[in-house]
Amino acid sequence: MIAKISALKPGKWFPVGALATSLLLLAGCSDDQPQQQQQMPPPAVSVITVTEQEVGNYQEFVARSEAIDAVDIRARVDGFLVKRNFTEGGLVEKGQLLYEIDRAPFEAALKGAKAQLASSEANLTNAQKNLERSRDLVKKGFISQADFDMQTSTEAQAVAGVEVSEASLETAKINLGYTRITAPFKGEIGKSTYSVGNLVGPTSQPLATLTSMDPIYVTFQVDERQLVSHLLDNSAAADNPEQAPIENKDQFKLSLTLPNGQEYNQPGTFRFADTRVDEGTGTLTLRASFPNPHGVILPGLYVTLQAESNTLKLSPMVPQAAVQQNQSGHFVLVVTAENTVATRQIELGRRMGAMWVVNKGLKAGELIIVQGLQKVRPGAKVSPNMVTVNPTTGTITPNQKQGN
């Protein structure tokens, strides 16, 4: 191009200066483009400052609900059902009449037992009078000792006869009482196996099943490793009075999550721990009870039991939006003092609303990224903007005053 420019005739007008200036500008643009790309501002990300909250030691268990009392209602005497006094699947009160068996045969048996007792008592009275007369006669020698012994034996047999009649009368009363079958406790009763008019008895199938509903048991298992660790901690605390007191059943808060994911609104209480570890599963069975006034928890439900100690400690909290996962586990992206991104592996604890408790890997005061995660990588520079996260809903809102 320079050769062509030098070949131009001096007499012909040409803007040589303008051409040179244009070439210089083109060369300058070509040199500045990479510099402008390198000077691009770092990406903006939304960050929060990690805060701490007092939480207790927390653990979740898969559990199953069980009725405290469940019995099969059975007939204890043979007879025809004449009445059923409940609604299947309904609630019955303690002592409520459930079934009635035909009473006529048992009332007749009771009358017969009463008559037999009266006869036995009359025989006893006669035997006692004869024995008293024989006692005077044997002293005077009017009867032999053998006759006196016979009268003594007759009186003893009459006493025994009265006792047998009394027992028969008591049995007749009991059998008559068995014709009225009542509820042994308050609960919900299931389907009736027999209808009115059926012949039932002690060998029949259960008439119905009665199940208590309030309160209700929740049974769960603790792994043997957790059990041993807990026992060792308690043992160390017992040997060292300066340590915290041993945790017992009253130092835990128990709560439930129902199968639909909803939190149950009644707290529970520890009731029972088995005395041996199951050899097949390596677990120890424990039991808690929960109020169930509205019958929400039916026996046999799979639920999630949460146990949290009343002893609280400060733990870092992070929003769910900030937590990611890789092959090494969960992690968050931390912004350093130099506004550089760093990966931080963490160990998560319980979930509280839209927040996670962090057991290990993070401390209060550190900055973590909650928005713009896809725009950055470890080691990159970022421009952090402070935001606020609602701990209940997880909603992210910019701060009124940005810390620029």
GROMACS .gro file of C-alpha atoms in nm, residues 108-126 157-173:
model
   36
  108ALA     CA    1  -8.344  -6.920   8.440
  109ALA     CA    2  -8.009  -7.066   8.545
  110LEU     CA    3  -7.977  -6.792   8.805
  111LYS     CA    4  -8.318  -6.873   8.952
  112GLY     CA    5  -8.224  -7.240   8.968
  113ALA     CA    6  -7.899  -7.156   9.146
  114LYS     CA    7  -8.083  -6.943   9.399
  115ALA     CA    8  -8.327  -7.226   9.467
  116GLN     CA    9  -8.046  -7.477   9.505
  117LEU     CA   10  -7.876  -7.249   9.754
  118ALA     CA   11  -8.194  -7.216   9.957
  119SER     CA   12  -8.228  -7.598   9.965
  120SER     CA   13  -7.865  -7.638  10.071
  121GLU     CA   14  -7.906  -7.382  10.348
  122ALA     CA   15  -8.218  -7.566  10.474
  123ASN     CA   16  -8.026  -7.895  10.480
  124LEU     CA   17  -7.748  -7.727  10.672
  125THR     CA   18  -7.989  -7.587  10.931
  126ASN     CA   19  -8.141  -7.933  10.985
  157GLN     CA   20  -7.154  -8.228  10.410
  158ALA     CA   21  -7.436  -7.977  10.449
  159VAL     CA   22  -7.181  -7.694  10.496
  160ALA     CA   23  -7.002  -7.806  10.180
  161GLY     CA   24  -7.334  -7.825   9.995
  162VAL     CA   25  -7.406  -7.462  10.082
  163GLU     CA   26  -7.064  -7.357   9.954
  164VAL     CA   27  -7.121  -7.543   9.627
  165SER     CA   28  -7.461  -7.379   9.586
  166GLU     CA   29  -7.313  -7.036   9.658
  167ALA     CA   30  -7.047  -7.096   9.392
  168SER     CA   31  -7.313  -7.207   9.143
  169LEU     CA   32  -7.514  -6.895   9.219
  170GLU     CA   33  -7.207  -6.676   9.164
  171THR     CA   34  -7.135  -6.849   8.834
  172ALA     CA   35  -7.492  -6.797   8.722
  173LYS     CA   36  -7.465  -6.426   8.805
   0.00000   0.00000   0.00000
